[in-house]
GROMACS .gro file of C-alpha atoms in nm:
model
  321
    1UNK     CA    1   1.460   2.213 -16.313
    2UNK     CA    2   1.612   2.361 -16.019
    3UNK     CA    3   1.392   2.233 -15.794
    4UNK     CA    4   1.528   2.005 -15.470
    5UNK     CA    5   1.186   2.027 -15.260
    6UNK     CA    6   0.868   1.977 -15.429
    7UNK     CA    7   0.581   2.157 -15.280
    8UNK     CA    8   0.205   1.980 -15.244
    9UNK     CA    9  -0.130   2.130 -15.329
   10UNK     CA   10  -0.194   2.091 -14.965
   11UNK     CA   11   0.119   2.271 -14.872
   12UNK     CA   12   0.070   2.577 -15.087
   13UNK     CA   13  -0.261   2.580 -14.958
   14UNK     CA   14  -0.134   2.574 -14.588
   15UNK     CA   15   0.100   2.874 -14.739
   16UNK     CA   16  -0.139   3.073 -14.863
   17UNK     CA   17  -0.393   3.069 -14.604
   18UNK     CA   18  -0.161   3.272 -14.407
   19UNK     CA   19  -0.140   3.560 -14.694
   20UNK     CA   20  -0.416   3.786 -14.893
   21UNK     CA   21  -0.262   3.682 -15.248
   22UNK     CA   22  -0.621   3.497 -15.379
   23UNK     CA   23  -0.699   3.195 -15.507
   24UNK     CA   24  -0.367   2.996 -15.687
   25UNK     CA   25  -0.464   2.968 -16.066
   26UNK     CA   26  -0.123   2.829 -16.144
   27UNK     CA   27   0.251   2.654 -15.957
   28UNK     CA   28   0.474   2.545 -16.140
   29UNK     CA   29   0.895   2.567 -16.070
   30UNK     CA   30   1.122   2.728 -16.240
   31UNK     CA   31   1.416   2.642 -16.465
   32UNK     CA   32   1.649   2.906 -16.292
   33UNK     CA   33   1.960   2.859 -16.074
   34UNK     CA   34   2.123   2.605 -15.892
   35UNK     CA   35   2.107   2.729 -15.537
   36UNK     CA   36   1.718   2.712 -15.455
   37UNK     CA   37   1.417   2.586 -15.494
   38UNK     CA   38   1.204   2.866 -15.708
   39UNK     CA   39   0.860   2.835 -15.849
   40UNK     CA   40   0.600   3.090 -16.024
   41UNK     CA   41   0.282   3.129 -15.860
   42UNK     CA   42  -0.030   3.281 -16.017
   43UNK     CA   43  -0.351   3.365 -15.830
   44UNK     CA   44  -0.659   3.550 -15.919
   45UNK     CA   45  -0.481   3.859 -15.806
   46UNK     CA   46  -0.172   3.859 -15.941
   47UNK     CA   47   0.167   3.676 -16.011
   48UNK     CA   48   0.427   3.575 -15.734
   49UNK     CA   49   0.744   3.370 -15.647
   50UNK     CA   50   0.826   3.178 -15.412
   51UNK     CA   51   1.154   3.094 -15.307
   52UNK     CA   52   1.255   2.797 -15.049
   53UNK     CA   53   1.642   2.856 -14.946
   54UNK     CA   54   1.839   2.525 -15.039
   55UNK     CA   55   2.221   2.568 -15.023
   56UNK     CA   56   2.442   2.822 -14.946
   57UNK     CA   57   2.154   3.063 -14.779
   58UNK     CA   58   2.187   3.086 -14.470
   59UNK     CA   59   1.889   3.163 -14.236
   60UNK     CA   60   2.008   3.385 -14.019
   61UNK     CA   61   2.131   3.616 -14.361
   62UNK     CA   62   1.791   3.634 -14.478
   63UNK     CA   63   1.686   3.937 -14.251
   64UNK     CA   64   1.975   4.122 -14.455
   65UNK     CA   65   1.868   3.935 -14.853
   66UNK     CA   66   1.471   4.038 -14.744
   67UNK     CA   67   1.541   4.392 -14.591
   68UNK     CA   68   1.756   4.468 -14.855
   69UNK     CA   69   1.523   4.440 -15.142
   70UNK     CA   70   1.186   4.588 -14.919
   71UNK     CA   71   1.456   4.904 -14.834
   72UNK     CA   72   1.549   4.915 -15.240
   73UNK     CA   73   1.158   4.894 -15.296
   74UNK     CA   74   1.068   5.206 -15.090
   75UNK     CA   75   1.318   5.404 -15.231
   76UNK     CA   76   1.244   5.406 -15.588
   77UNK     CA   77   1.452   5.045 -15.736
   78UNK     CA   78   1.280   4.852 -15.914
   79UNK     CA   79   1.326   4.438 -15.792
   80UNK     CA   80   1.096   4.191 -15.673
   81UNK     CA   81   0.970   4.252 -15.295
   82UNK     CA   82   0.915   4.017 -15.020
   83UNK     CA   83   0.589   3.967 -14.919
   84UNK     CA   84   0.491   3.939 -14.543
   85UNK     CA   85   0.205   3.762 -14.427
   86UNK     CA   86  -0.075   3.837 -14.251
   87UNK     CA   87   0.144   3.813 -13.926
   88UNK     CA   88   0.380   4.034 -14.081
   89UNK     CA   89   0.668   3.787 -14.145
   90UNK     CA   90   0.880   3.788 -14.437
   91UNK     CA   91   1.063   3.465 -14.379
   92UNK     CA   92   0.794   3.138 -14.423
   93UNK     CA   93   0.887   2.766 -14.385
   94UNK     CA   94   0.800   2.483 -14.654
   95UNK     CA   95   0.932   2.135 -14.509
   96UNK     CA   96   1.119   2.260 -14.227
   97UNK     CA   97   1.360   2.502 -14.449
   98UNK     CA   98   1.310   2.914 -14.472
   99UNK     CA   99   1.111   3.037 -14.740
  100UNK     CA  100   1.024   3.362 -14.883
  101UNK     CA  101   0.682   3.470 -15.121
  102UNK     CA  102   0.806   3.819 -15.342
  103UNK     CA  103   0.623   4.036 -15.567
  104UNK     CA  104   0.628   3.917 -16.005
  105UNK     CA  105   0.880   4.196 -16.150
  106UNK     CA  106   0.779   4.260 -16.524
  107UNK     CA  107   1.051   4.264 -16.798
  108UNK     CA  108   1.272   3.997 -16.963
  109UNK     CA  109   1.662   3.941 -16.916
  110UNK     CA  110   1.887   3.898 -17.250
  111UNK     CA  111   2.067   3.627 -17.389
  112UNK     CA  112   2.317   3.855 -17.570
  113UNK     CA  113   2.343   4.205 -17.448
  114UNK     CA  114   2.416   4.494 -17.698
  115UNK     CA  115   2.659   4.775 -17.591
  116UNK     CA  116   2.298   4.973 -17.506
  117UNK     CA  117   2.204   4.713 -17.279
  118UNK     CA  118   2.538   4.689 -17.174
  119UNK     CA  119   2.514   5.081 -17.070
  120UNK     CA  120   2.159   5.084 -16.917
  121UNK     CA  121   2.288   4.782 -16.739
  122UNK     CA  122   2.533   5.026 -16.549
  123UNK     CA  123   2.329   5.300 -16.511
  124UNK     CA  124   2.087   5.018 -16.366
  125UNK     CA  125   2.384   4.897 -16.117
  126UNK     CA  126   2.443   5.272 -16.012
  127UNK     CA  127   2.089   5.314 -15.926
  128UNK     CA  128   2.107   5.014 -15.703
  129UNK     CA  129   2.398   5.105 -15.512
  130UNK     CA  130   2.229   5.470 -15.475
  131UNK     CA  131   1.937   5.308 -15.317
  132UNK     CA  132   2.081   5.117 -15.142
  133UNK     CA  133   2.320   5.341 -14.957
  134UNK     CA  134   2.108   5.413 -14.659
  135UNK     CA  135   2.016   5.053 -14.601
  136UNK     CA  136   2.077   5.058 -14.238
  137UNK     CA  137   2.236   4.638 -14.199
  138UNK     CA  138   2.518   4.554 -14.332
  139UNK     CA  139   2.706   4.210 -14.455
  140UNK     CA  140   3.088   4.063 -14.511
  141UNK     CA  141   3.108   3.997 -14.852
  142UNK     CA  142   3.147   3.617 -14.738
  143UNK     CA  143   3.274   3.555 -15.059
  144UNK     CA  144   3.545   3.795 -15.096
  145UNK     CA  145   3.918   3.754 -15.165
  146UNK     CA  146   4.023   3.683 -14.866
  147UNK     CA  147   3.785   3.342 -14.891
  148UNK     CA  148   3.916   3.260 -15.213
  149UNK     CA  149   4.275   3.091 -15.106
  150UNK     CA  150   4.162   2.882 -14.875
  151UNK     CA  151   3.858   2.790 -15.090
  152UNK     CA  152   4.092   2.654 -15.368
  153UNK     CA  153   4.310   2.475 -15.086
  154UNK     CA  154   4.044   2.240 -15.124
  155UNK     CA  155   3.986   2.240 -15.491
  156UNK     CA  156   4.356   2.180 -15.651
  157UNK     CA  157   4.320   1.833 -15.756
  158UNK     CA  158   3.977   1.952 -15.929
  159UNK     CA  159   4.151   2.240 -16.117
  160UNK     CA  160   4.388   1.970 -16.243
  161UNK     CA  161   4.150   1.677 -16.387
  162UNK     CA  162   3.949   1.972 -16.543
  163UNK     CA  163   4.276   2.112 -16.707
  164UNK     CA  164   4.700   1.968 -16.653
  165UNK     CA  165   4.894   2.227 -16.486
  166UNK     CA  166   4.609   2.489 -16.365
  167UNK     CA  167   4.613   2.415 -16.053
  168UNK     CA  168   4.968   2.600 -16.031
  169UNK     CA  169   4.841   2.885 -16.278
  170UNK     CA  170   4.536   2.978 -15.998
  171UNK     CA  171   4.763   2.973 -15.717
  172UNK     CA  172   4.994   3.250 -15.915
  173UNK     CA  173   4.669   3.430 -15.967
  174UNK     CA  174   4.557   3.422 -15.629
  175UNK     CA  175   4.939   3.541 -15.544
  176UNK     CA  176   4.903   3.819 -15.739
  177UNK     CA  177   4.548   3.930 -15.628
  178UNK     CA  178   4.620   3.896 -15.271
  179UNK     CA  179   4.897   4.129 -15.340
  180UNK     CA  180   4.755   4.368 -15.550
  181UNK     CA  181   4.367   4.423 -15.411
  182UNK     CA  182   4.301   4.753 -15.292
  183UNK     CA  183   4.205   4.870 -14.994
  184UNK     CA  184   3.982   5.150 -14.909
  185UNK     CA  185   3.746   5.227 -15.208
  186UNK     CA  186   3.400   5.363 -15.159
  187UNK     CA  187   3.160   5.103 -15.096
  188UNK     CA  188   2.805   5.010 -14.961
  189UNK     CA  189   2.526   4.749 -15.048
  190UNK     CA  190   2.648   4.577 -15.354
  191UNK     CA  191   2.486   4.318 -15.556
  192UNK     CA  192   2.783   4.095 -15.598
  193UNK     CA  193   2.582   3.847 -15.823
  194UNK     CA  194   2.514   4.085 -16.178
  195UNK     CA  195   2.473   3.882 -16.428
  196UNK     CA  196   2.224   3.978 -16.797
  197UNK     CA  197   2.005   3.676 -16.632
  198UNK     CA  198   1.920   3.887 -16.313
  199UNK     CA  199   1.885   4.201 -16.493
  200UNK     CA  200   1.561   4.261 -16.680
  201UNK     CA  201   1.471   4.505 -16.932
  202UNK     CA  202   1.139   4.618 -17.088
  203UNK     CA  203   1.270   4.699 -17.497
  204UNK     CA  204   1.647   4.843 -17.409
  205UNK     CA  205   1.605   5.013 -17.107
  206UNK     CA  206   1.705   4.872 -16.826
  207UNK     CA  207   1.360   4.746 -16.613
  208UNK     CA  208   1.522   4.596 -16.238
  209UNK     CA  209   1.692   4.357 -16.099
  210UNK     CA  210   1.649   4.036 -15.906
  211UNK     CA  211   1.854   3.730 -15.753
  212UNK     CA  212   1.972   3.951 -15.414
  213UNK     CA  213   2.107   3.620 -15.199
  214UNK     CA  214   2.473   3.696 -15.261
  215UNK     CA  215   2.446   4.119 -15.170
  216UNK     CA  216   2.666   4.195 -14.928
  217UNK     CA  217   2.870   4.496 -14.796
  218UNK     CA  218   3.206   4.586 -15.006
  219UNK     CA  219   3.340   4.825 -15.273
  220UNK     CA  220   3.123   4.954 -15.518
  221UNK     CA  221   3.395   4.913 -15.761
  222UNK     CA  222   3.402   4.527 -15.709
  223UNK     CA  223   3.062   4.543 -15.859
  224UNK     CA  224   3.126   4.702 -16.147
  225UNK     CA  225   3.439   4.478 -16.203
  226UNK     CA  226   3.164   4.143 -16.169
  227UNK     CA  227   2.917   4.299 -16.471
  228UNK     CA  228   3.204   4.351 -16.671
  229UNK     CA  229   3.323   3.983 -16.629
  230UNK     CA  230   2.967   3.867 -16.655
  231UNK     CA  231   2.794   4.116 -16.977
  232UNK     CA  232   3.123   4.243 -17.165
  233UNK     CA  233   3.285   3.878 -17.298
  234UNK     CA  234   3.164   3.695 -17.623
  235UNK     CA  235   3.073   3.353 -17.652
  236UNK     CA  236   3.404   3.328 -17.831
  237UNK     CA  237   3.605   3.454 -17.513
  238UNK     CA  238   3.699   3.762 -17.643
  239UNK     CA  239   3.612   4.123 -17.455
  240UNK     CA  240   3.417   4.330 -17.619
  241UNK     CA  241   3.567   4.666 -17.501
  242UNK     CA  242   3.288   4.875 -17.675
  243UNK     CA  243   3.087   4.682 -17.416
  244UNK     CA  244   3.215   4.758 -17.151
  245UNK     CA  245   3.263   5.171 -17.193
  246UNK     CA  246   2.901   5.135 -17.261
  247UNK     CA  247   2.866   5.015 -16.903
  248UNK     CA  248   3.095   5.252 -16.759
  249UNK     CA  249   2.940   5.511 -16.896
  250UNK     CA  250   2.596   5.446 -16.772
  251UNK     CA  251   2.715   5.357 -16.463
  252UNK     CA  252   2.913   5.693 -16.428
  253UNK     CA  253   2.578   5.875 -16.606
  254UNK     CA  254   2.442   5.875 -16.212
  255UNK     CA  255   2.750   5.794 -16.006
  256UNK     CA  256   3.099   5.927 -16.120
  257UNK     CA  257   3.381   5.711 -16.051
  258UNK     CA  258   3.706   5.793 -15.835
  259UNK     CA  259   4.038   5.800 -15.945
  260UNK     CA  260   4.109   5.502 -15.726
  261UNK     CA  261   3.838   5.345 -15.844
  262UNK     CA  262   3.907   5.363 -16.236
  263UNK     CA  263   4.260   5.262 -16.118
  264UNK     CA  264   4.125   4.926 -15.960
  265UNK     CA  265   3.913   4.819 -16.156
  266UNK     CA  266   4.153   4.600 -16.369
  267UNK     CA  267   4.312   4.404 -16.039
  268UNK     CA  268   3.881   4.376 -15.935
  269UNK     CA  269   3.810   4.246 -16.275
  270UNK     CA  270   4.048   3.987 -16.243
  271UNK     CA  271   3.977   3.866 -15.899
  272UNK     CA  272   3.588   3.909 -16.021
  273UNK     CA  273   3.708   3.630 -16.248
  274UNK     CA  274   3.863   3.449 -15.977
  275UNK     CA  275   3.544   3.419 -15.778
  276UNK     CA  276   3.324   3.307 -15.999
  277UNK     CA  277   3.575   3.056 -16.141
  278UNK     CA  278   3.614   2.904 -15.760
  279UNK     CA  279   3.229   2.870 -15.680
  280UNK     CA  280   3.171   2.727 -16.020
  281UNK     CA  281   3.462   2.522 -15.960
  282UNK     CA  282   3.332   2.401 -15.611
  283UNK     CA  283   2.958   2.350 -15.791
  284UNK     CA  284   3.090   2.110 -16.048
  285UNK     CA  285   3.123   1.851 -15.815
  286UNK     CA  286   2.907   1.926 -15.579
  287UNK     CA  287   2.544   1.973 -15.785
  288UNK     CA  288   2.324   1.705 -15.616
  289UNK     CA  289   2.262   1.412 -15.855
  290UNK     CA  290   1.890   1.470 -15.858
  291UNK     CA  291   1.911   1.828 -15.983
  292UNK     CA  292   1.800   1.859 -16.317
  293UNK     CA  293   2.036   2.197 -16.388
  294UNK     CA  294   2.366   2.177 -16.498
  295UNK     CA  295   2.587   2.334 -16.293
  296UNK     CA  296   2.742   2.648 -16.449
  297UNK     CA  297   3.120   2.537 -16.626
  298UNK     CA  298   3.391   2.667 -16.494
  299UNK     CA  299   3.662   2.699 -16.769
  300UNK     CA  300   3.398   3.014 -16.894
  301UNK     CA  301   3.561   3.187 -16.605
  302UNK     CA  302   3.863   2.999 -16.645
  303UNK     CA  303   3.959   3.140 -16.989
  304UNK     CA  304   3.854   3.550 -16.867
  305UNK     CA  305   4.116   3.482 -16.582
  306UNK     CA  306   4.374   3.401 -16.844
  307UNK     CA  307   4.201   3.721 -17.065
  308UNK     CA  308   4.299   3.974 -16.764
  309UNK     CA  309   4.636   3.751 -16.712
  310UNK     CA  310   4.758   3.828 -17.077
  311UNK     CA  311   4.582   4.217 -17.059
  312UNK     CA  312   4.642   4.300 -16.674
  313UNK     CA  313   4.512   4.677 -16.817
  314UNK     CA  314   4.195   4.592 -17.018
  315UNK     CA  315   3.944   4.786 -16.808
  316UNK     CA  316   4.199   5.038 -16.726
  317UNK     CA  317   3.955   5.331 -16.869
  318UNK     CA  318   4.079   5.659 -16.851
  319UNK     CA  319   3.914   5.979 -16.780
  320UNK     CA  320   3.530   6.043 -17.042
  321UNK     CA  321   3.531   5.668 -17.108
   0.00000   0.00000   0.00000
């Protein structure tokens, strides 16, 4: 499991005296992820998680992660809410490191998404970035393409042992992103991190979202461009294009797309790919030994780059799509 700090009964009790959430029933962690420590907690009143930040969190971001999903709470979005304590603090500390305790959210993610879940998954994204849009803090997309060269600076000789020769092929990609990204396109709050696991759904319709510790400020578009990477490719590596009008489409059912927007989307797409490929990338090496996760491969994302290589126009949907 993806679990780096175990937590004793005599923590959780320490934990808990400091909250109204009744007597624990149940802890156990969770399976999930390979950047925290997550575990499901059951009381006599209900069901919780709790979350102690490991890697890549930083404390000082969590004001923005914790605000983020109370302000998408209170306005109608359905995700898992932090919890405060009886002190009124969000942010808790197990073993020295920030923690966090947030409300169960019913529903169950898919393993293979049909072109319905596909399209409630959009409409489900456009919802968030509507709620979101009066979230008064704001956050660099620490992740975004301008991070991505110098991230693979240090990662060439680990594109090569996974694969001859694609060390050179990323650094034409990056080339060509770097020179092609637009500039300008609406944005706000965006997710940045929509993948079918963080997306739950109660039969086919879509039922929230959780996993909020890589939202950040940037184009909405982008967004869109990551949940067609991450829900519109088979297992075989093909795109499924009926897929991905499906998300489009239920995206645009509450939030109509720009010109511009529809225009980018193949370029975001790409370097959607590119971003995903790098972390994983970064991750395969850098797992700690005593995790008991897998980090995520990163030739998936490697083969979608060379998808929107060969098809620079694949999610190039035109006007009703």
């Amino acid at each position: 499991m993806a679990v780096y700090t175990d937590i004793t009964d005599e923590e959780l009790s320490a934990l808990l005296g400091d909250f109204d959430l009744g007597a624990p029933l149940s802890f156990k962690g969770i399976a999930e992820g390979v950047e925290n420590s997550n575990f499901l907690l059951e009381t006599d009143k209900g069901r919780y998680f709790l979350t102690v930040y490991e890697r890549r969190v930083r404390e000082d971001d969590l004001p923005f992660y914790l605000g983020l999903m109370r302000h998408l709470a209170e306005h109608g979005f359905p995700c898992a809410t932090p919890i405060a304590n009886r002190a009124g603090e969000l942010i808790q500390r197990m073993r020295g490191k920030p923690a966090a305790v947030v409300s169960f959210l019913p529903g169950l993610s898919v393993r293979r998404p049909s072109a319905a879940h596909c399209r409630e998954a959009g409409r489900g994204l456009a919802w968030l970035h509507e709620a979101g849009a009066g979230f008064a803090m704001s956050k660099p997309n620490d992740l975004g393409h301008e991070s991505w060269a110098p991230m693979f600076a240090g990662l060439r000789q680990d594109a090569d042992r996974l694969k001859p020769g694609m060390a050179d092929q990323i650094e034409a990609d990056l080339s060509l992103i770097a020179r092609r990204w637009p500039q300008g396109l609406p944005g706000g709050v965006i997710h940045a991190d929509y993948f079918p696991d963080n997306v739950f759904f109660q039969g086919q319709a879509f039922a929230g979202a959780i996993d909020f510790y890589f939202a950040c400020t940037d184009a909405y578009a982008y967004d869109i461009a990551i949940a067609l990477n991450a829900w519109c490719f088979e297992p075989d590596g093909s795109f499924n294009i009926t897929s991905a009008r499906a998300l489009v489409s239920g995206y645009e059912a509450r939030r109509p797309l720009s010109s511009a927007e529809r225009r980018a989307l193949p370029i975001l797409a790409h370097g959607a790919a590119m971003r995903f490929f790098l972390t994983r990338l970064h991750d395969w090496h850098a797992t700690p030994a005593g995790a008991l996760v897998r980090p995520k491969d990163p030739m998936e994302y490697e083969r979608k780059l060379a998808v929107h290589r060969s098809a620079p126009d694949l999610v190039l949907f035109g006007e009703g799509a």
